mmCIF file of C-alpha atoms and ligand atoms in Angstrom:
data_model
loop_
_atom_site.group_PDB
_atom_site.id
_atom_site.type_symbol
_atom_site.label_atom_id
_atom_site.label_comp_id
_atom_site.label_asym_id
_atom_site.label_seq_id
_atom_site.Cartn_x
_atom_site.Cartn_y
_atom_site.Cartn_z
ATOM 1 C CA MET H 122 16.828 2.056 19.320
ATOM 2 C CA ILE H 123 16.452 1.582 23.170
ATOM 3 C CA TYR H 124 12.786 -0.154 23.316
ATOM 4 C CA LEU H 125 10.968 1.186 26.250
ATOM 5 C CA ASP H 126 7.259 0.158 25.262
ATOM 6 C CA TYR H 127 6.973 -3.336 26.434
ATOM 7 C CA GLN H 128 2.965 -2.571 27.264
ATOM 8 C CA ALA H 129 2.262 -1.824 23.512
ATOM 9 C CA THR H 130 4.277 -4.891 22.240
ATOM 10 C CA THR H 131 7.421 -7.657 23.803
ATOM 11 C CA PRO H 132 10.395 -8.044 21.532
ATOM 12 C CA VAL H 133 9.410 -11.418 19.906
ATOM 13 C CA ALA H 134 12.059 -14.440 21.777
ATOM 14 C CA PRO H 135 14.656 -16.183 19.700
ATOM 15 C CA GLU H 136 13.476 -19.262 20.973
ATOM 16 C CA VAL H 137 9.571 -18.334 19.431
ATOM 17 C CA ALA H 138 10.740 -16.875 15.707
ATOM 18 C CA GLU H 139 13.044 -20.588 15.638
ATOM 19 C CA ALA H 140 9.307 -23.045 16.891
ATOM 20 C CA MET H 141 7.186 -21.159 14.182
ATOM 21 C CA GLN H 142 9.734 -21.047 11.319
ATOM 22 C CA PRO H 143 8.963 -24.605 10.235
ATOM 23 C CA TRP H 144 5.256 -23.880 10.512
ATOM 24 C CA ILE H 145 6.048 -20.350 8.174
ATOM 25 C CA ALA H 146 7.930 -22.358 5.733
ATOM 26 C CA ASP H 147 7.281 -25.844 4.384
ATOM 27 C CA ARG H 148 4.841 -27.245 7.070
ATOM 28 C CA PHE H 149 1.971 -24.699 5.510
ATOM 29 C CA VAL H 150 -0.714 -27.141 5.530
ATOM 30 C CA ASN H 151 -4.685 -26.678 6.755
ATOM 31 C CA PRO H 152 -4.324 -28.035 10.254
ATOM 32 C CA HIS H 153 -7.977 -28.851 10.007
ATOM 33 C CA SER H 154 -7.430 -31.353 6.772
ATOM 34 C CA PRO H 155 -7.791 -34.863 7.347
ATOM 35 C CA SER H 156 -4.029 -35.305 5.822
ATOM 36 C CA ARG H 157 -1.263 -37.268 7.743
ATOM 37 C CA TRP H 158 0.283 -33.760 7.343
ATOM 38 C CA GLY H 159 -2.865 -31.761 8.355
ATOM 39 C CA ARG H 160 -2.674 -34.316 11.918
ATOM 40 C CA GLU H 161 0.943 -33.355 12.673
ATOM 41 C CA ALA H 162 -0.589 -29.586 12.271
ATOM 42 C CA ALA H 163 -3.508 -29.797 14.344
ATOM 43 C CA ALA H 164 -1.125 -31.798 17.075
ATOM 44 C CA ALA H 165 1.154 -29.174 17.040
ATOM 45 C CA ILE H 166 -1.827 -26.584 18.136
ATOM 46 C CA GLU H 167 -3.390 -28.995 20.917
ATOM 47 C CA VAL H 168 0.678 -28.685 22.188
ATOM 48 C CA ALA H 169 0.460 -24.828 21.822
ATOM 49 C CA ARG H 170 -3.143 -25.056 23.676
ATOM 50 C CA LYS H 171 -2.142 -27.010 26.780
ATOM 51 C CA GLN H 172 1.178 -24.665 26.889
ATOM 52 C CA VAL H 173 -0.968 -21.575 27.103
ATOM 53 C CA GLU H 174 -3.195 -23.210 29.049
ATOM 54 C CA GLN H 175 -0.348 -23.956 31.609
ATOM 55 C CA ALA H 176 0.850 -20.304 31.431
ATOM 56 C CA ILE H 177 -2.997 -19.320 32.692
ATOM 57 C CA GLY H 178 -3.055 -21.797 35.301
ATOM 58 C CA LEU H 179 -6.479 -21.970 35.942
ATOM 59 C CA PRO H 180 -8.620 -25.250 36.682
ATOM 60 C CA GLY H 181 -11.633 -26.212 35.172
ATOM 61 C CA GLY H 182 -11.977 -24.753 31.388
ATOM 62 C CA GLY H 183 -10.530 -25.005 28.053
ATOM 63 C CA LEU H 184 -8.946 -22.551 25.839
ATOM 64 C CA ALA H 185 -9.978 -21.554 22.413
ATOM 65 C CA PHE H 186 -7.578 -19.378 19.756
ATOM 66 C CA THR H 187 -8.791 -15.899 18.590
ATOM 67 C CA GLY H 188 -7.414 -13.549 16.125
ATOM 68 C CA SER H 189 -6.176 -10.868 18.816
ATOM 69 C CA ALA H 190 -7.479 -10.382 22.509
ATOM 70 C CA THR H 191 -9.716 -7.961 21.239
ATOM 71 C CA GLU H 192 -11.646 -10.718 19.837
ATOM 72 C CA ALA H 193 -11.352 -12.160 22.770
ATOM 73 C CA LEU H 194 -12.678 -9.552 24.909
ATOM 74 C CA ASN H 195 -15.421 -8.630 22.562
ATOM 75 C CA TRP H 196 -16.694 -11.880 21.903
ATOM 76 C CA ALA H 197 -16.571 -12.769 25.738
ATOM 77 C CA LEU H 198 -18.654 -9.915 26.611
ATOM 78 C CA LYS H 199 -21.057 -9.773 23.427
ATOM 79 C CA GLY H 200 -21.309 -13.836 23.747
ATOM 80 C CA THR H 201 -22.004 -13.522 27.201
ATOM 81 C CA LEU H 202 -24.925 -11.246 26.989
ATOM 82 C CA GLU H 203 -26.585 -13.244 24.351
ATOM 83 C CA LYS H 204 -26.638 -16.534 26.505
ATOM 84 C CA ALA H 205 -27.514 -14.395 29.365
ATOM 85 C CA PRO H 206 -30.934 -15.618 31.401
ATOM 86 C CA ALA H 207 -33.993 -13.007 30.759
ATOM 87 C CA GLY H 208 -33.844 -9.946 33.185
ATOM 88 C CA ARG H 209 -29.705 -10.401 33.196
ATOM 89 C CA ASN H 210 -28.628 -7.529 31.013
ATOM 90 C CA ARG H 211 -26.627 -5.560 32.513
ATOM 91 C CA ILE H 212 -22.784 -5.107 32.638
ATOM 92 C CA VAL H 213 -20.060 -4.115 35.169
ATOM 93 C CA THR H 214 -16.855 -2.335 34.734
ATOM 94 C CA ILE H 215 -14.447 -0.158 35.195
ATOM 95 C CA THR H 216 -13.298 3.320 34.101
ATOM 96 C CA THR H 217 -9.817 2.543 33.136
ATOM 97 C CA GLU H 218 -10.247 -0.709 30.931
ATOM 98 C CA HIS H 219 -8.793 -1.312 27.958
ATOM 99 C CA ALA H 220 -10.763 0.119 24.625
ATOM 100 C CA ALA H 221 -11.536 -3.562 23.577
ATOM 101 C CA VAL H 222 -13.370 -3.523 26.601
ATOM 102 C CA LEU H 223 -14.688 -0.536 26.955
ATOM 103 C CA ASP H 224 -16.307 0.097 23.736
ATOM 104 C CA SER H 225 -17.708 -3.329 23.053
ATOM 105 C CA CYS H 226 -19.618 -2.439 26.224
ATOM 106 C CA GLU H 227 -20.569 0.747 24.555
ATOM 107 C CA TRP H 228 -21.848 -0.657 21.859
ATOM 108 C CA LEU H 229 -23.806 -3.504 23.754
ATOM 109 C CA GLY H 230 -25.248 0.173 25.317
ATOM 110 C CA SER H 231 -26.199 1.314 22.404
ATOM 111 C CA ARG H 232 -28.113 -2.325 21.989
ATOM 112 C CA GLY H 233 -30.280 -1.865 24.253
ATOM 113 C CA HIS H 234 -27.982 -3.520 27.768
ATOM 114 C CA ASP H 235 -27.048 -1.638 30.811
ATOM 115 C CA LEU H 236 -23.870 -0.456 31.570
ATOM 116 C CA THR H 237 -22.431 0.346 34.877
ATOM 117 C CA ARG H 238 -19.003 2.153 34.581
ATOM 118 C CA LEU H 239 -17.305 2.287 38.047
ATOM 119 C CA PRO H 240 -14.638 4.607 39.387
ATOM 120 C CA VAL H 241 -11.131 3.999 40.410
ATOM 121 C CA GLY H 242 -9.598 5.989 43.662
ATOM 122 C CA PRO H 243 -6.613 8.134 42.682
ATOM 123 C CA ASP H 244 -4.165 5.139 43.160
ATOM 124 C CA GLY H 245 -5.966 3.068 40.421
ATOM 125 C CA LEU H 246 -7.727 0.497 42.065
ATOM 126 C CA LEU H 247 -10.962 -0.236 42.221
ATOM 127 C CA ASN H 248 -13.248 -0.082 45.628
ATOM 128 C CA LEU H 249 -14.723 -3.147 46.176
ATOM 129 C CA GLY H 250 -17.605 -1.729 48.265
ATOM 130 C CA ASP H 251 -18.620 0.385 44.968
ATOM 131 C CA LEU H 252 -18.561 -3.172 42.967
ATOM 132 C CA GLU H 253 -20.895 -4.737 45.804
ATOM 133 C CA GLU H 254 -23.152 -1.800 45.561
ATOM 134 C CA ALA H 255 -23.341 -2.291 42.031
ATOM 135 C CA LEU H 256 -23.998 -6.265 41.774
ATOM 136 C CA ASP H 257 -27.858 -7.486 41.945
ATOM 137 C CA GLU H 258 -29.329 -9.866 39.623
ATOM 138 C CA ARG H 259 -29.798 -7.987 36.736
ATOM 139 C CA VAL H 260 -25.788 -8.624 36.429
ATOM 140 C CA ALA H 261 -24.706 -10.646 33.328
ATOM 141 C CA ILE H 262 -20.814 -10.244 34.121
ATOM 142 C CA VAL H 263 -18.361 -8.333 36.156
ATOM 143 C CA ALA H 264 -15.207 -6.980 33.502
ATOM 144 C CA VAL H 265 -11.941 -6.084 35.241
ATOM 145 C CA MET H 266 -8.657 -6.285 34.024
ATOM 146 C CA LEU H 267 -5.584 -8.010 36.246
ATOM 147 C CA VAL H 268 -2.658 -5.288 35.368
ATOM 148 C CA ASN H 269 -3.369 -2.209 33.338
ATOM 149 C CA ASN H 270 -2.052 -1.610 30.505
ATOM 150 C CA GLU H 271 -1.019 2.582 31.086
ATOM 151 C CA ILE H 272 -0.474 2.569 34.629
ATOM 152 C CA GLY H 273 0.355 -1.104 35.652
ATOM 153 C CA VAL H 274 -1.738 -0.985 39.006
ATOM 154 C CA ILE H 275 -2.589 -4.993 40.165
ATOM 155 C CA GLN H 276 -6.653 -5.315 40.764
ATOM 156 C CA PRO H 277 -7.920 -7.579 42.765
ATOM 157 C CA VAL H 278 -9.237 -9.899 40.402
ATOM 158 C CA GLY H 279 -10.218 -12.803 42.762
ATOM 159 C CA ASP H 280 -12.466 -10.536 45.603
ATOM 160 C CA ILE H 281 -14.009 -9.387 41.992
ATOM 161 C CA ALA H 282 -14.463 -12.561 40.938
ATOM 162 C CA ARG H 283 -16.020 -13.701 44.356
ATOM 163 C CA LEU H 284 -18.293 -10.687 44.388
ATOM 164 C CA ALA H 285 -19.637 -11.358 41.239
ATOM 165 C CA HIS H 286 -20.339 -15.121 41.500
ATOM 166 C CA GLU H 287 -22.469 -14.202 45.100
ATOM 167 C CA ALA H 288 -24.359 -11.621 42.418
ATOM 168 C CA GLY H 289 -24.886 -14.800 39.893
ATOM 169 C CA ALA H 290 -23.027 -13.192 37.607
ATOM 170 C CA LEU H 291 -19.935 -14.170 35.606
ATOM 171 C CA MET H 292 -16.713 -12.751 35.326
ATOM 172 C CA LEU H 293 -14.295 -11.447 32.698
ATOM 173 C CA CYS H 294 -10.330 -10.887 33.291
ATOM 174 C CA ASP H 295 -8.493 -9.481 30.809
ATOM 175 C CA ALA H 296 -4.672 -10.839 31.635
ATOM 176 C CA VAL H 297 -3.349 -9.419 28.785
ATOM 177 C CA GLN H 298 -0.574 -7.834 30.644
ATOM 178 C CA GLY H 299 -0.810 -10.103 33.385
ATOM 179 C CA LEU H 300 0.012 -13.375 31.845
ATOM 180 C CA GLY H 301 3.867 -14.827 32.698
ATOM 181 C CA ARG H 302 3.645 -11.527 34.344
ATOM 182 C CA VAL H 303 2.084 -12.071 37.812
ATOM 183 C CA GLU H 304 -0.071 -14.731 39.013
ATOM 184 C CA ILE H 305 -3.921 -14.404 37.670
ATOM 185 C CA PRO H 306 -6.259 -15.838 40.773
ATOM 186 C CA GLU H 307 -8.567 -18.616 40.616
ATOM 187 C CA GLY H 308 -12.238 -17.116 39.895
ATOM 188 C CA PRO H 309 -12.725 -15.795 36.622
ATOM 189 C CA ASP H 310 -15.002 -17.638 34.412
ATOM 190 C CA LEU H 311 -12.957 -16.079 30.967
ATOM 191 C CA VAL H 312 -10.009 -14.882 30.618
ATOM 192 C CA ALA H 313 -8.853 -12.695 27.493
ATOM 193 C CA VAL H 314 -4.267 -13.446 26.731
ATOM 194 C CA SER H 315 -2.862 -12.262 24.077
ATOM 195 C CA ALA H 316 0.867 -13.813 22.597
ATOM 196 C CA HIS H 317 2.452 -10.912 21.555
ATOM 197 C CA LYS H 318 2.515 -9.123 25.034
ATOM 198 C CA VAL H 319 4.450 -12.390 26.311
ATOM 199 C CA HIS H 320 6.934 -12.198 23.539
ATOM 200 C CA GLY H 321 4.994 -13.807 20.786
ATOM 201 C CA PRO H 322 3.741 -13.011 17.526
ATOM 202 C CA LYS H 323 1.213 -10.462 16.608
ATOM 203 C CA GLY H 324 -2.104 -11.591 15.205
ATOM 204 C CA ILE H 325 -3.305 -14.276 17.893
ATOM 205 C CA GLY H 326 -5.183 -13.938 20.974
ATOM 206 C CA ALA H 327 -6.717 -16.575 23.163
ATOM 207 C CA LEU H 328 -10.073 -16.887 25.178
ATOM 208 C CA TRP H 329 -9.709 -19.085 28.279
ATOM 209 C CA MET H 330 -13.412 -20.479 29.400
ATOM 210 C CA ARG H 331 -14.726 -22.080 32.611
ATOM 211 C CA LYS H 332 -16.414 -25.059 31.613
ATOM 212 C CA GLY H 333 -19.790 -23.971 31.369
ATOM 213 C CA ALA H 334 -19.330 -20.272 30.658
ATOM 214 C CA GLU H 335 -18.467 -20.788 27.435
ATOM 215 C CA PRO H 336 -20.144 -17.369 25.464
ATOM 216 C CA ALA H 337 -22.135 -17.772 22.379
ATOM 217 C CA PRO H 338 -20.002 -17.756 19.255
ATOM 218 C CA LEU H 339 -19.305 -14.257 17.514
ATOM 219 C CA VAL H 340 -17.414 -15.663 14.525
ATOM 220 C CA HIS H 341 -19.436 -17.995 12.551
ATOM 221 C CA GLY H 342 -18.648 -20.769 10.120
ATOM 222 C CA GLY H 343 -16.505 -24.011 10.006
ATOM 223 C CA GLY H 344 -16.688 -24.543 14.284
ATOM 224 C CA GLN H 345 -13.078 -25.014 13.868
ATOM 225 C CA GLU H 346 -12.261 -24.424 17.959
ATOM 226 C CA LEU H 347 -14.375 -25.999 20.161
ATOM 227 C CA GLY H 348 -17.494 -25.558 17.376
ATOM 228 C CA LEU H 349 -17.191 -21.979 18.997
ATOM 229 C CA ARG H 350 -15.256 -19.534 16.855
ATOM 230 C CA SER H 351 -15.002 -20.495 13.535
ATOM 231 C CA GLY H 352 -11.853 -19.815 11.373
ATOM 232 C CA THR H 353 -8.579 -21.703 10.112
ATOM 233 C CA LEU H 354 -6.318 -21.525 12.720
ATOM 234 C CA SER H 355 -2.683 -20.863 11.621
ATOM 235 C CA PRO H 356 -0.137 -23.192 13.308
ATOM 236 C CA ALA H 357 2.580 -20.923 13.078
ATOM 237 C CA LEU H 358 1.141 -18.201 15.374
ATOM 238 C CA CYS H 359 -0.066 -21.232 17.371
ATOM 239 C CA VAL H 360 3.368 -22.981 17.882
ATOM 240 C CA GLY H 361 4.609 -19.116 18.492
ATOM 241 C CA PHE H 362 1.741 -18.269 21.429
ATOM 242 C CA GLY H 363 2.651 -21.947 22.642
ATOM 243 C CA ALA H 364 6.575 -21.406 22.238
ATOM 244 C CA ALA H 365 5.829 -18.210 24.301
ATOM 245 C CA ALA H 366 3.579 -18.772 27.006
ATOM 246 C CA ARG H 367 6.214 -22.180 28.045
ATOM 247 C CA LEU H 368 9.093 -19.682 27.763
ATOM 248 C CA ALA H 369 7.379 -17.267 30.597
ATOM 249 C CA SER H 370 6.085 -19.841 32.749
ATOM 250 C CA GLU H 371 9.712 -21.414 32.896
ATOM 251 C CA ARG H 372 11.108 -18.042 33.300
ATOM 252 C CA ARG H 373 9.035 -16.564 35.211
ATOM 253 C CA GLU H 374 10.951 -15.856 38.453
ATOM 254 C CA GLN H 375 13.833 -14.869 36.431
ATOM 255 C CA ASP H 376 11.582 -12.065 34.432
ATOM 256 C CA ARG H 377 10.117 -10.604 37.577
ATOM 257 C CA GLY H 378 13.349 -10.362 39.645
ATOM 258 C CA HIS H 379 14.884 -8.934 36.306
ATOM 259 C CA VAL H 380 12.415 -6.338 36.182
ATOM 260 C CA GLU H 381 12.142 -5.563 39.934
ATOM 261 C CA ARG H 382 15.865 -4.552 39.617
ATOM 262 C CA LEU H 383 15.059 -2.353 36.597
ATOM 263 C CA TRP H 384 12.080 -0.750 38.338
ATOM 264 C CA ASP H 385 14.081 -0.221 41.241
ATOM 265 C CA ALA H 386 17.292 1.734 38.907
ATOM 266 C CA ALA H 387 15.005 4.032 36.569
ATOM 267 C CA LEU H 388 13.391 5.069 40.187
ATOM 268 C CA ALA H 389 16.784 6.215 41.680
ATOM 269 C CA GLN H 390 17.787 7.493 38.743
ATOM 270 C CA LEU H 391 14.492 9.514 37.858
ATOM 271 C CA GLY H 392 14.685 11.802 41.055
ATOM 272 C CA SER H 393 11.957 13.659 42.905
ATOM 273 C CA THR H 394 10.908 15.674 39.876
ATOM 274 C CA TRP H 395 8.935 13.094 38.264
ATOM 275 C CA THR H 396 5.308 11.565 40.403
ATOM 276 C CA VAL H 397 4.622 7.915 39.577
ATOM 277 C CA ASN H 398 1.336 7.428 38.709
ATOM 278 C CA GLY H 399 -0.896 5.264 40.035
ATOM 279 C CA ASN H 400 -0.590 2.919 43.234
ATOM 280 C CA VAL H 401 3.410 1.916 43.799
ATOM 281 C CA GLU H 402 2.726 -1.211 45.347
ATOM 282 C CA HIS H 403 -0.290 -3.073 43.986
ATOM 283 C CA ARG H 404 1.597 -3.146 40.852
ATOM 284 C CA TYR H 405 3.354 -5.253 38.207
ATOM 285 C CA PRO H 406 6.974 -3.291 37.833
ATOM 286 C CA GLY H 407 7.597 -3.411 34.640
ATOM 287 C CA ASN H 408 5.130 -0.069 33.541
ATOM 288 C CA LEU H 409 6.739 2.359 34.771
ATOM 289 C CA ASN H 410 3.976 5.628 33.980
ATOM 290 C CA ILE H 411 5.214 8.642 35.436
ATOM 291 C CA HIS H 412 4.138 12.781 34.818
ATOM 292 C CA ARG H 413 6.312 15.702 35.775
ATOM 293 C CA GLU H 414 4.405 19.260 36.055
ATOM 294 C CA GLY H 415 4.876 21.043 32.697
ATOM 295 C CA VAL H 416 6.725 19.012 30.981
ATOM 296 C CA ASP H 417 4.962 18.402 26.993
ATOM 297 C CA GLY H 418 5.453 14.646 26.985
ATOM 298 C CA ALA H 419 4.679 14.328 23.302
ATOM 299 C CA ARG H 420 7.624 16.695 22.672
ATOM 300 C CA LEU H 421 9.644 14.457 24.430
ATOM 301 C CA ILE H 422 8.982 11.695 22.566
ATOM 302 C CA SER H 423 9.823 13.824 19.540
ATOM 303 C CA ASP H 424 12.888 15.137 20.863
ATOM 304 C CA LEU H 425 14.329 11.490 21.885
ATOM 305 C CA ARG H 426 13.733 9.807 18.579
ATOM 306 C CA ASP H 427 15.604 6.619 18.967
ATOM 307 C CA ILE H 428 14.366 6.146 22.350
ATOM 308 C CA ALA H 429 10.615 4.271 21.830
ATOM 309 C CA PHE H 430 8.571 4.826 24.967
ATOM 310 C CA SER H 431 5.032 6.482 25.013
ATOM 311 C CA LEU H 432 2.337 8.557 25.850
ATOM 312 C CA GLY H 433 0.345 5.530 27.364
ATOM 313 C CA SER H 434 -1.524 2.950 25.378
ATOM 314 C CA ALA H 435 -0.873 2.720 21.761
ATOM 315 C CA CYS H 436 -4.707 3.871 20.753
ATOM 316 C CA ALA H 437 -4.593 6.616 22.808
ATOM 317 C CA SER H 438 -1.267 7.869 21.698
ATOM 318 C CA GLY H 439 -2.301 8.187 18.249
ATOM 319 C CA SER H 440 -5.384 10.641 19.059
ATOM 320 C CA GLY H 441 -4.295 13.234 20.751
ATOM 321 C CA ARG H 442 -6.988 12.627 23.453
ATOM 322 C CA PRO H 443 -5.819 12.925 27.050
ATOM 323 C CA SER H 444 -5.334 9.105 27.937
ATOM 324 C CA HIS H 445 -8.760 7.881 29.487
ATOM 325 C CA VAL H 446 -6.934 6.350 32.354
ATOM 326 C CA LEU H 447 -4.595 9.208 33.878
ATOM 327 C CA ARG H 448 -8.299 11.022 33.898
ATOM 328 C CA ALA H 449 -10.007 8.454 35.962
ATOM 329 C CA LEU H 450 -7.176 8.904 38.705
ATOM 330 C CA GLY H 451 -7.915 12.659 38.467
ATOM 331 C CA LEU H 452 -5.005 13.516 37.091
ATOM 332 C CA THR H 453 -5.773 16.550 34.852
ATOM 333 C CA ASP H 454 -5.387 17.251 31.297
ATOM 334 C CA ARG H 455 -2.253 18.679 31.637
ATOM 335 C CA GLN H 456 -1.100 16.244 33.933
ATOM 336 C CA ALA H 457 -2.054 13.614 31.694
ATOM 337 C CA ARG H 458 -0.335 15.498 28.911
ATOM 338 C CA SER H 459 2.686 15.690 31.181
ATOM 339 C CA SER H 460 3.232 11.757 31.712
ATOM 340 C CA ILE H 461 4.829 9.142 29.399
ATOM 341 C CA ARG H 462 5.010 5.342 30.349
ATOM 342 C CA LEU H 463 8.037 3.388 30.127
ATOM 343 C CA GLY H 464 7.352 -0.610 29.884
ATOM 344 C CA PHE H 465 10.860 -2.569 30.172
ATOM 345 C CA GLY H 466 10.977 -6.289 30.280
ATOM 346 C CA ARG H 467 12.839 -9.836 29.511
ATOM 347 C CA TYR H 468 15.385 -7.675 27.359
ATOM 348 C CA THR H 469 16.162 -4.292 28.465
ATOM 349 C CA THR H 470 19.455 -3.947 29.881
ATOM 350 C CA GLU H 471 19.816 -1.905 33.159
ATOM 351 C CA GLU H 472 22.311 -0.013 31.407
ATOM 352 C CA GLU H 473 19.636 1.469 28.516
ATOM 353 C CA LEU H 474 17.082 1.903 30.969
ATOM 354 C CA VAL H 475 19.145 3.949 32.847
ATOM 355 C CA GLY H 476 20.955 6.111 30.161
ATOM 356 C CA ALA H 477 17.248 6.579 28.639
ATOM 357 C CA VAL H 478 15.597 7.616 32.082
ATOM 358 C CA ARG H 479 18.593 9.994 32.082
ATOM 359 C CA ARG H 480 18.198 11.744 29.047
ATOM 360 C CA ILE H 481 14.393 11.674 29.312
ATOM 361 C CA ASP H 482 14.895 13.534 32.442
ATOM 362 C CA SER H 483 17.368 16.127 30.889
ATOM 363 C CA ALA H 484 15.328 16.592 28.236
ATOM 364 C CA ALA H 485 12.159 16.951 30.555
ATOM 365 C CA GLY H 486 14.423 19.822 32.235
ATOM 366 C CA ALA H 487 15.574 21.666 28.681
ATOM 367 C CA GLN H 488 11.568 21.775 28.260
ATOM 368 C CA GLN H 489 11.155 23.993 31.428
ATOM 369 C CA GLY H 490 14.164 26.313 31.178
ATOM 370 C CA LEU H 491 16.339 24.323 33.354
ATOM 371 C CA ALA H 492 19.998 23.598 32.827
ATOM 372 C CA ALA H 493 20.704 19.584 31.805
HETATM 373 N N1 PLP L 684 -6.237 -5.264 26.678
HETATM 374 C C1 PLP L 684 -5.032 -4.944 27.281
HETATM 375 C C2 PLP L 684 -5.007 -4.729 28.537
HETATM 376 C C3 PLP L 684 -3.883 -4.704 26.533
HETATM 377 O O1 PLP L 684 -2.689 -3.585 26.681
HETATM 378 C C4 PLP L 684 -3.979 -5.047 24.800
HETATM 379 C C5 PLP L 684 -3.435 -4.620 23.735
HETATM 380 O O2 PLP L 684 -3.124 -3.328 23.521
HETATM 381 C C6 PLP L 684 -5.535 -5.549 24.823
HETATM 382 C C7 PLP L 684 -6.410 -5.743 25.556
HETATM 383 C C8 PLP L 684 -6.007 -6.065 23.242
HETATM 384 O O3 PLP L 684 -5.039 -7.061 22.685
HETATM 385 P P1 PLP L 684 -4.655 -6.746 21.134
HETATM 386 O O4 PLP L 684 -3.534 -6.347 20.402
HETATM 387 O O5 PLP L 684 -4.064 -8.749 21.231
HETATM 388 O O6 PLP L 684 -5.954 -7.110 20.522
#
């Protein structure tokens, strides 16, 4: 298989699997128990916490592990609204957010909170003037992601946080696709991340919280994570996340250079019948979302079964509905259905990427009755 679905999940790094191994096998102890073994596991979790905090790279806050970034985003939004002062009842977000944000906002809307979903331009970027207009003393939180999971564009999160703060609101940044790949600008009060997007294990995420901006708890129980998030932590998952974060920090320049070369090679191979969806400058280059008029993206995926790529987010791919992100850019349903997302990174070779792109291009030509 040629794996080109790095936005859905990333291959587990060998160093991560190795770091996790002892904690899966004999060191199965509960990290919250007072025994020597429990304390050793707790210490390993604290090392991992520091490693993830360092990869996030923001000052003045702390991090709680969660079961996923989806949980972290739910917690950030619902817990912030619960603690918000009377009269600050509104959430501002954008139409191209991940379902974890949009559906949490919808749910809060159904519970009586107000919701503003701002549009993006044809390049996928938020217009800061639109945000300024939407902000006032009724806004509790602004939620905008750093790197879009479907089209890879990078929102101006530092400016968004500044405007949110000027209006007295908090800023939540979904940095799931940005961690270890692009710098997270200073400004956000809450940052959600996920291990499996940075070559770590699935089933663990985290919420970084600026001191003083901690949301009210969502998951109640033993209060293991700073008294704010309950549930026994898995030392194996935490250690795996820590190892993945450390590697991402250490290899940031190397990974970035590799991904830029892959992007150039893929574009050179594609030719002019394909159009890149979203801004080509403000983007993470390991996400190549493209469309070609008249092509059926789903058919391409089933025609090329040994290449793993997708139509957009894993969630959107299952539903059969055209992507809400591509629709938000102004693509027609037809153009959205003729779009595909190629995601590549640390372990993709140029040879396999260029070979896959060549085959995708000729399968698209074959669909249109063109000689391949
Ligand atoms: N936010 C973004 C931008 C994502 O790409 C994803 C994963 O698809 C999530 C949130 C959810 O992360 P998790 O799989 O850890 O719940």
